[in-house]
CSV table of C-alpha atoms and ligand atoms in Angstrom, one decimal:
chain,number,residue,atom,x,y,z
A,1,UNK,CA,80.8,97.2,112.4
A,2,UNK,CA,77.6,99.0,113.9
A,3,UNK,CA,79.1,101.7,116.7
A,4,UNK,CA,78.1,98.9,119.5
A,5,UNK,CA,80.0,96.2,118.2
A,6,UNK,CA,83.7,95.7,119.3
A,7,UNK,CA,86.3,93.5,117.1
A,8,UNK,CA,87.0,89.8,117.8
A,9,UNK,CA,90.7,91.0,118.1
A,10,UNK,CA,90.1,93.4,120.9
A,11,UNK,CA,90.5,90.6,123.4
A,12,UNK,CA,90.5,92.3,126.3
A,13,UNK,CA,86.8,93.7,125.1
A,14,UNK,CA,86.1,89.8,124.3
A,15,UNK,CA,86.9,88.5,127.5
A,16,UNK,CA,85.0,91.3,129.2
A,17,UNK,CA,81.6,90.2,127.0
A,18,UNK,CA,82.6,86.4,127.9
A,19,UNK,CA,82.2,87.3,131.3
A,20,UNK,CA,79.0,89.1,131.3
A,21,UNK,CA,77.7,86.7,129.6
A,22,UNK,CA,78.8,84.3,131.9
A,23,UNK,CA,80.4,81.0,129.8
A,24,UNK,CA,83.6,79.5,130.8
A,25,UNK,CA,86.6,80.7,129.3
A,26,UNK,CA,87.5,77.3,127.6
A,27,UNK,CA,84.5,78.1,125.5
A,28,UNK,CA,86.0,81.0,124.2
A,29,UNK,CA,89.4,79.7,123.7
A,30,UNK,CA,87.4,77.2,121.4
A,31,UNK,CA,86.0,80.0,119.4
A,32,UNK,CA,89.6,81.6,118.7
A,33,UNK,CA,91.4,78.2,118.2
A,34,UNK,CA,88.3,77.8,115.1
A,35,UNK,CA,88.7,81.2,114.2
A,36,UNK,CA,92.8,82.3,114.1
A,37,UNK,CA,94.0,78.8,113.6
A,38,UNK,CA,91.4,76.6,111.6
A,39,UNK,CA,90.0,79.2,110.0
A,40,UNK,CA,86.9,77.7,110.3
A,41,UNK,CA,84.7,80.6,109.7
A,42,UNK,CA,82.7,82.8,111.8
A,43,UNK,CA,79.7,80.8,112.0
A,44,UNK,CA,81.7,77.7,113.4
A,45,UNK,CA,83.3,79.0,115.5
A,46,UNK,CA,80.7,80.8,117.1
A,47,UNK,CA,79.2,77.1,117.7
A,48,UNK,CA,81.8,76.6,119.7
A,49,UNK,CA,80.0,78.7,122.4
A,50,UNK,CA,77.0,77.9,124.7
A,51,UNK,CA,73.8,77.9,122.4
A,52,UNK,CA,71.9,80.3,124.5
A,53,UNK,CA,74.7,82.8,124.0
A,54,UNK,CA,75.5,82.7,120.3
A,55,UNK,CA,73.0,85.2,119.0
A,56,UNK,CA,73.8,88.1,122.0
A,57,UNK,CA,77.6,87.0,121.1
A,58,UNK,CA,77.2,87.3,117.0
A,59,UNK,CA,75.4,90.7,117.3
A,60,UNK,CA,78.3,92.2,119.8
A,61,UNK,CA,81.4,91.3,118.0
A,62,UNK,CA,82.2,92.0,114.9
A,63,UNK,CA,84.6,89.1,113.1
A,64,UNK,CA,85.3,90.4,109.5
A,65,UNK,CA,86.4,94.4,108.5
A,66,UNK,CA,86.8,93.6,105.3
A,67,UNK,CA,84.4,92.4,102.2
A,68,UNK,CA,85.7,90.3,99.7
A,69,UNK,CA,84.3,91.7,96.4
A,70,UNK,CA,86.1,90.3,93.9
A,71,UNK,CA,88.6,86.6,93.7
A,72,UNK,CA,90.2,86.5,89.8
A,73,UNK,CA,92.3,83.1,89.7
A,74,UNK,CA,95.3,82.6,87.1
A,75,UNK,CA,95.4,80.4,84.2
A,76,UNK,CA,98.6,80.3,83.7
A,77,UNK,CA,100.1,79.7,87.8
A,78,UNK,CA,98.8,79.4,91.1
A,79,UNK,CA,97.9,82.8,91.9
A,80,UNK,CA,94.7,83.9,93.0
A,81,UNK,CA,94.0,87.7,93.7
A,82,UNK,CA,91.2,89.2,96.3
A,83,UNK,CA,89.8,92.6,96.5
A,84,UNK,CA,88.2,93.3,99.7
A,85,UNK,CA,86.3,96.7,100.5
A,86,UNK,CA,87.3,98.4,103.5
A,87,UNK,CA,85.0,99.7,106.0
A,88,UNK,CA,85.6,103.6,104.1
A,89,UNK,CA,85.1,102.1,101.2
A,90,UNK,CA,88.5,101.7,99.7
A,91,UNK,CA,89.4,98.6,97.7
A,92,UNK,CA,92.5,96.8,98.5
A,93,UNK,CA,94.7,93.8,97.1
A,94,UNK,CA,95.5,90.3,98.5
A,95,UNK,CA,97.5,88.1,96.3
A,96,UNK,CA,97.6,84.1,97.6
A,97,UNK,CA,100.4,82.6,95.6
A,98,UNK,CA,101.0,78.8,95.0
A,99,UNK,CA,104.3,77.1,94.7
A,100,UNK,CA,104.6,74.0,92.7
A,101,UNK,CA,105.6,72.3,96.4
A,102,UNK,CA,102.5,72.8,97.8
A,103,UNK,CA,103.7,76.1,99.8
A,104,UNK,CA,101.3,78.8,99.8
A,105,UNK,CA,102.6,82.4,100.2
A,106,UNK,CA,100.3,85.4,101.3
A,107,UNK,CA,101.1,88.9,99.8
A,108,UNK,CA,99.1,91.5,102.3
A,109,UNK,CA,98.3,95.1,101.8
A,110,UNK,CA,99.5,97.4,104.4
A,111,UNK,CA,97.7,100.6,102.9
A,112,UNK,CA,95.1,102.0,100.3
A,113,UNK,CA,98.0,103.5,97.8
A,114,UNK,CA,101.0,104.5,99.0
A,115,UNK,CA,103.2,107.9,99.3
A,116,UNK,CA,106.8,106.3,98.1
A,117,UNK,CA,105.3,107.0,94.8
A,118,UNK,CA,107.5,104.1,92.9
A,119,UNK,CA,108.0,104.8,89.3
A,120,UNK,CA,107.2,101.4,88.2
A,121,UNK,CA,104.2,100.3,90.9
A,122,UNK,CA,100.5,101.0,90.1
A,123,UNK,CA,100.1,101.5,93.9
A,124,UNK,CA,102.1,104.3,94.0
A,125,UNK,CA,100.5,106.1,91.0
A,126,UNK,CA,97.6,105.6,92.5
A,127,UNK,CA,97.1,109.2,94.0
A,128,UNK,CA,95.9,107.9,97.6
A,129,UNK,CA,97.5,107.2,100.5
A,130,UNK,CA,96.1,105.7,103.3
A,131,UNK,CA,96.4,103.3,106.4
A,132,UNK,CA,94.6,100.4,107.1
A,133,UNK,CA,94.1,99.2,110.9
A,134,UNK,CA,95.6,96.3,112.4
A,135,UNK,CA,92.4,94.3,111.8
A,136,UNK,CA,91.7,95.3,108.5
A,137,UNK,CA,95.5,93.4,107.6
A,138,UNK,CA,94.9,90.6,109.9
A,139,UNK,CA,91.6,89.9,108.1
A,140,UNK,CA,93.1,89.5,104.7
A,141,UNK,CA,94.6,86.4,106.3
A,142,UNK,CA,91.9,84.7,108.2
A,143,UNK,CA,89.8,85.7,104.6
A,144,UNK,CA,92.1,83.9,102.7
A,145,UNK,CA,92.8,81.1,105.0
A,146,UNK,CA,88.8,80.4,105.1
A,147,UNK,CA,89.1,80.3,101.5
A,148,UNK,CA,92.3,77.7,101.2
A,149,UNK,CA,90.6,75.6,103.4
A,150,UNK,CA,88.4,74.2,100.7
A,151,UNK,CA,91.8,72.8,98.9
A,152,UNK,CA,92.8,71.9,102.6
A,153,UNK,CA,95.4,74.3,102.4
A,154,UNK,CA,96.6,77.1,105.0
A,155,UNK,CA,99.4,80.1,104.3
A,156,UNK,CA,102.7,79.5,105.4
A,157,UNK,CA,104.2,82.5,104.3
A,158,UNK,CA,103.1,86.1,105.3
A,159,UNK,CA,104.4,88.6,103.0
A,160,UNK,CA,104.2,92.2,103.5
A,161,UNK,CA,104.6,93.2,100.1
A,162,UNK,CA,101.5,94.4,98.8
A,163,UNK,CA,99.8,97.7,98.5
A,164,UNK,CA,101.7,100.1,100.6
A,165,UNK,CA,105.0,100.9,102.9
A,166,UNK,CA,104.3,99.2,105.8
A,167,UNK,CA,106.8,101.2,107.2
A,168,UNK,CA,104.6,104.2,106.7
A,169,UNK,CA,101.6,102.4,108.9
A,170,UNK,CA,104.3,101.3,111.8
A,171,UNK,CA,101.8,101.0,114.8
A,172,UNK,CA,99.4,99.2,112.5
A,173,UNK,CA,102.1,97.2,111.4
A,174,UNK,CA,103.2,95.8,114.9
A,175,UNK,CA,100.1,95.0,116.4
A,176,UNK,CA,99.1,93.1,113.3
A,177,UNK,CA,102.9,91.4,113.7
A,178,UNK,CA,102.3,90.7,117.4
A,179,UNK,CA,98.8,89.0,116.7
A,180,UNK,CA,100.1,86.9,114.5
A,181,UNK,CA,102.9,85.5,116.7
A,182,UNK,CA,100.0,85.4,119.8
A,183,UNK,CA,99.9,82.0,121.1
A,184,UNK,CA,95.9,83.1,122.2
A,185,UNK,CA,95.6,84.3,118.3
A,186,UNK,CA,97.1,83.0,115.3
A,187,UNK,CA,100.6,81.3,116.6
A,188,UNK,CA,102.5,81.7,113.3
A,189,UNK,CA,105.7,81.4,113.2
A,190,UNK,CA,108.1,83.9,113.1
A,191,UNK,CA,110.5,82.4,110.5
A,192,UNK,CA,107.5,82.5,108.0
A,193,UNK,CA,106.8,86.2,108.4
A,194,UNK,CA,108.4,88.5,105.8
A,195,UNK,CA,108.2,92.4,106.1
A,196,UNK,CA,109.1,94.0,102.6
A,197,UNK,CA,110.5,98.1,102.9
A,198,UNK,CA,111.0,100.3,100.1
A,199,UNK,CA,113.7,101.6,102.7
A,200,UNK,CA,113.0,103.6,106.1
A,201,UNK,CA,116.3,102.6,107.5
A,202,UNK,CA,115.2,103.6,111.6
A,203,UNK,CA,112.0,101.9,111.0
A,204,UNK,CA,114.1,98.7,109.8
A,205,UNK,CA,115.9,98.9,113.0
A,206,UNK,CA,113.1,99.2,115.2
A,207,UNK,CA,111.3,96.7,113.8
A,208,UNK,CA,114.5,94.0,114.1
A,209,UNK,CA,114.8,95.0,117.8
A,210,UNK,CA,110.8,94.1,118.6
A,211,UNK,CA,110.7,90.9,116.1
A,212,UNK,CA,114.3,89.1,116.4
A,213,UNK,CA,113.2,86.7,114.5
A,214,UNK,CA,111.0,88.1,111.5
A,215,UNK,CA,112.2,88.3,108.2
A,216,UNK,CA,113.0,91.9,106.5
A,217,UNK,CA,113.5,92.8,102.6
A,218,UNK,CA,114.6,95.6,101.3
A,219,UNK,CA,113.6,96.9,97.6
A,220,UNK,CA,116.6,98.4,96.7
A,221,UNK,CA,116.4,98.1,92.6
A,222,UNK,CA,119.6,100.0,92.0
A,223,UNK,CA,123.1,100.7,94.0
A,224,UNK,CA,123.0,104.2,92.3
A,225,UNK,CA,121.5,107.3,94.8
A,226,UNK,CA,120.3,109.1,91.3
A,227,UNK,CA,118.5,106.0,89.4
A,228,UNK,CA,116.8,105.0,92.9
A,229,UNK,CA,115.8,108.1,93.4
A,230,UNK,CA,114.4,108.6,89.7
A,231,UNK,CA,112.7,105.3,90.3
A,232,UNK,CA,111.7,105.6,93.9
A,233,UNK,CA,110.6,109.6,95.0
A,234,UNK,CA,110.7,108.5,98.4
A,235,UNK,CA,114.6,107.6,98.0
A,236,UNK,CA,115.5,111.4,98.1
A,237,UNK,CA,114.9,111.2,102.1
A,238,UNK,CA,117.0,108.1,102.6
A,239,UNK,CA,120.7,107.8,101.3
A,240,UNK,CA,121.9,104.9,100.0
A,241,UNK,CA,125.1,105.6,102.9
A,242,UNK,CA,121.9,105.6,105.5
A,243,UNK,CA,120.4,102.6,104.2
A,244,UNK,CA,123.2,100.4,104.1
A,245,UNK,CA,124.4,101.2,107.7
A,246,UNK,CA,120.7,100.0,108.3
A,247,UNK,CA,120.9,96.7,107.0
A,248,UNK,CA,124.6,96.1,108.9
A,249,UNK,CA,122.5,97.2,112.1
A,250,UNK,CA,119.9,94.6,111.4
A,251,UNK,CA,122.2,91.8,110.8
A,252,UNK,CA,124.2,92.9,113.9
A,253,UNK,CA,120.5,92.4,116.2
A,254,UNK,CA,119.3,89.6,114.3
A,255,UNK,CA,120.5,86.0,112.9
A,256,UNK,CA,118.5,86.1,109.6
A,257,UNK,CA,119.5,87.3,106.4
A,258,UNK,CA,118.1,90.5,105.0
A,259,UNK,CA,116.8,90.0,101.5
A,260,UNK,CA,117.8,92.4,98.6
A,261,UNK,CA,114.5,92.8,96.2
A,262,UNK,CA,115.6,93.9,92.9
A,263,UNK,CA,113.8,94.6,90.1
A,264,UNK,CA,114.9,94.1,86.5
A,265,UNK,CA,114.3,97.0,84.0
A,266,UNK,CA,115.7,97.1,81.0
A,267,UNK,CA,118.8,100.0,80.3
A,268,UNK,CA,117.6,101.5,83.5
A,269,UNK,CA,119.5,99.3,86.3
A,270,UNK,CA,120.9,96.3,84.9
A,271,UNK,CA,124.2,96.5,83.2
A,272,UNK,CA,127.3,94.6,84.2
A,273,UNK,CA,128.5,97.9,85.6
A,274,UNK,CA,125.2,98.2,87.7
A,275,UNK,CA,125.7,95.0,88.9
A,276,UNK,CA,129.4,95.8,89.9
A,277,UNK,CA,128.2,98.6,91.9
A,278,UNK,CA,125.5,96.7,93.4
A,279,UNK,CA,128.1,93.8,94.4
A,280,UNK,CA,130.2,96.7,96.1
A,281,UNK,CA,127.5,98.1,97.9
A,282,UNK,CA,126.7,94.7,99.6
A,283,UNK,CA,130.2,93.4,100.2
A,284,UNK,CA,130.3,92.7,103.9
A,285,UNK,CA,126.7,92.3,104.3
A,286,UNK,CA,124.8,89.1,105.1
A,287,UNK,CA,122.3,89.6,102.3
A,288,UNK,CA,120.4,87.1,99.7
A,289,UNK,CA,119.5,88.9,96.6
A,290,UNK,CA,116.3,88.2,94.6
A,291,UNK,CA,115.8,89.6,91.1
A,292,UNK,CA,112.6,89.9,89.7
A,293,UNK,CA,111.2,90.2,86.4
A,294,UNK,CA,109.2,93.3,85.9
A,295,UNK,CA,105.3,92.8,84.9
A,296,UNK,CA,104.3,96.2,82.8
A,297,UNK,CA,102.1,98.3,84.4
A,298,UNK,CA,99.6,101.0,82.4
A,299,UNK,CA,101.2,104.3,83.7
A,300,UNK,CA,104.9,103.4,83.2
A,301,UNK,CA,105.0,102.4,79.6
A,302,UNK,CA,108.4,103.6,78.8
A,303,UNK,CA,109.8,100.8,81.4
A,304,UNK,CA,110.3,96.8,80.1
A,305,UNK,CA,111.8,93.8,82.2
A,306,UNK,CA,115.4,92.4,81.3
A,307,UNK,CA,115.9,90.0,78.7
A,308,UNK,CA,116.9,86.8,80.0
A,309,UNK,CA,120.2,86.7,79.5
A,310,UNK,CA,121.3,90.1,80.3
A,311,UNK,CA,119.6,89.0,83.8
A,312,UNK,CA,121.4,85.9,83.5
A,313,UNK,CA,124.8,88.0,83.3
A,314,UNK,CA,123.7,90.3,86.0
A,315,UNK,CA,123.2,87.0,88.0
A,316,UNK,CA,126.2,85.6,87.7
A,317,UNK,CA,128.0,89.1,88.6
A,318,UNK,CA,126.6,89.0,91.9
A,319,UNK,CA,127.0,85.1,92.5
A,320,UNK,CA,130.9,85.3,90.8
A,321,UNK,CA,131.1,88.2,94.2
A,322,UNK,CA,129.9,85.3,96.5
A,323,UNK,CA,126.5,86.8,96.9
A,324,UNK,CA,123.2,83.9,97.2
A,325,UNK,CA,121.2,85.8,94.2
A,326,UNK,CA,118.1,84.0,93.0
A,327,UNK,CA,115.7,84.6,90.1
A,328,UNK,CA,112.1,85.3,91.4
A,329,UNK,CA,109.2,84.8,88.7
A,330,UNK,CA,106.6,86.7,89.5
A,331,UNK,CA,103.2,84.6,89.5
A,332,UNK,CA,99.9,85.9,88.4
A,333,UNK,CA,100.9,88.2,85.6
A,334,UNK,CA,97.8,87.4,83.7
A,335,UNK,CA,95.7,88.5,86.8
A,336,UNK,CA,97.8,92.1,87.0
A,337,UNK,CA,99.3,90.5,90.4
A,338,UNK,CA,101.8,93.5,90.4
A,339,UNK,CA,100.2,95.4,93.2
A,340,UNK,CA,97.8,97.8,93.2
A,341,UNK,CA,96.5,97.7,89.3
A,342,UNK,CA,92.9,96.4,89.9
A,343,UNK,CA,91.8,98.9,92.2
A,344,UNK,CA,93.6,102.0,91.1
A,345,UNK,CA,90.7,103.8,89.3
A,346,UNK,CA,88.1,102.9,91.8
A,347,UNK,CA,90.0,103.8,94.9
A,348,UNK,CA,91.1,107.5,92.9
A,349,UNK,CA,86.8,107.6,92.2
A,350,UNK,CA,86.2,106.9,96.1
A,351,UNK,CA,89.2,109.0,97.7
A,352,UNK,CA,87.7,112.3,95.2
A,353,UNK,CA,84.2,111.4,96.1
A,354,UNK,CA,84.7,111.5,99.8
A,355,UNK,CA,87.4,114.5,99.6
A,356,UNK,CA,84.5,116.7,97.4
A,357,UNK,CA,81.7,115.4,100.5
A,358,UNK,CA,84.5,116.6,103.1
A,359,UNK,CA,84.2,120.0,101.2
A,360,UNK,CA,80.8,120.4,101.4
B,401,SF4,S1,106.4,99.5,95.2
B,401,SF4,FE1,105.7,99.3,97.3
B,401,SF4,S2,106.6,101.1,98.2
B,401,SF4,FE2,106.7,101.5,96.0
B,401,SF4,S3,104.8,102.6,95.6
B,401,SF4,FE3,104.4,100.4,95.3
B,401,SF4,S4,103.5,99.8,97.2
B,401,SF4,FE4,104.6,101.7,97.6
């Protein structure tokens, strides 16, 4: 974006340049329907304005932040990864995910890195930590809406799950939640909105208070204070005792059931006793508990996913306690889906290249 231009989702700055340039304000509503719901493109839905303001319009608004450099598709499920370059440089992750019903799942990226440091997450190893802007997540969704629309397909569900705490980019966070319940923007449905925490337990709060009706996971991956910790840095701030009073809030303020992430790892956090304490620790919540295979990752080679049927007995631990648990297979294993390994070196290159220029 040149230093004149202002974003498409500024709208107040849109409907100011609308009426400068003097077209009716259907004519814009045209533009954003194309835009945030067809996901037509930035060229058609510019068409939808008057012809003689098009060009003034194209060259004062700026409709993508991002760059998509890179799209690797799986062979082996229906996964497709995109890196996009940020405006600073910085490569980020955007996993669209196939279901064999048809569904399509987006997994977004909150942040370049992230500072919860997780044991087992490329993202976290990645030595960077920073925000992106509302638009710059927003964009990863009109991006790869524009590019389902060729299989005449659209996103239903809008993970947050990807590269970062989006807990640790709050403000960012909301607005980007608020445009995409926006009737004027996209108009997506708050049951198909799904915000992922490592575990901020005020921020899990707060966010069930402004969005009754979102969706919140936690990644919990062990009952224990001392293997969470050892797998999680950032658990040390956040008691197990804090978190789960946190999720009892959130079920108190909203109707929908908090999901449990937890991630299998071989001796680490899945014994039957581990599942025991895991099933005493949720008793009395209204919980649904996913376990997911873990996909290796480069910098964490002492760490290997559960053999099937130790996660099978783990399972049945839970269910036998009257807890929903499901078996989540991670998709796009072959295209290193687990977040943040395609971009790790480069963004490390960039973030010491632009700290050594801040030196100088
Ligand atoms: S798993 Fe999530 S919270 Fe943990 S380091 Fe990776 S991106 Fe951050």
């Amino acid at each position: 974006m040149n230093s004149e231009q202002i974003s498409i989702y500024d709208a107040a700055a849109v409907d100011r340049i609308r009426a400068e340039m003097k077209f009716e304000p259907r004519r814009l509503r045209a533009l954003r329907t194309a835009f945030f719901k067809k996901f037509l493109g930035a060229e058609a839905a510019i068409a939808e304005l008057p012809s003689e303001v098009r060009e003034a319009f194209a060259a004062r608004v700026q409709f993508h932040p991002l760059t998509i450099v890179e799209a690797d598709d799986s062979e082996i499920d229906g996964a497709t990864k995109l890196v996009a370059r940020t405006a600073a440089g910085y490569l980020i992750e955007t996993v669209i995910m196939r279901t064999g019903t048809g569904r399509v799942s987006l997994c977004l990226s909150s942040q370049v890195g992230c500072a919860a440091a997780c044991q087992f997450c490329a993202t976290g190893q990645m030595g960077v930590a920073k925000s992106l802007s509302a638009t710059e997540i927003l964009d990863q969704i009109v991006l790869a809406n524009e590019r389902l629309r060729a299989e005449q397909r659209q996103a239903r569900n809008i993970v947050f799950m990807g590269m970062g705490e989006p807990f640790h980019n709050e403000a960012a966070l909301y607005d980007a939640v608020s445009a995409l319940l926006a009737p004027e923007l996209f108009h997506h449905p708050s049951r198909y909105i799904l915000v992922s925490t490592v575990g901020i337990p005020d921020a899990m709060v707060r966010c069930a208070r402004r969005f009754l009706d979102i969706n919140l996971a936690l990644s919990l991956h062990s009952a224990r204070q001392d293997v969470r910790e050892r797998l999680i840095p950032l658990a040390a701030k956040f008691p197990l005792g804090d978190l789960r009073t946190a999720i009892a809030q959130v079920n108190q303020i909203q109707q929908n059931t908090v999901m449990i992430e937890y991630l299998m790892l071989a001796s680490v956090n899945d014994s039957p006793q581990d599942a025991c304490e895991l099933a005493g620790w949720l008793a009395g919540l209204d919980v649904h508990v996913n376990l997911i295979p873990y996909n290796p990752i480069a910098g964490s080679p002492g760490l290997r996913s559960t053999e099937r049927p130790e996660r099978d007995a783990f399972a049945a631990i839970l269910r036998e306690a009257g807890f929903v648990t499901t078996i989540r297979y991670s998709l796009g294993a072959d295209i290193a889906a687990a977040c943040g390994q395609l971009v790790q070196s480069e963004n490390r290159a960039i973030a010491k290249e632009q700290a050594t220029a801040g030196a100088h």
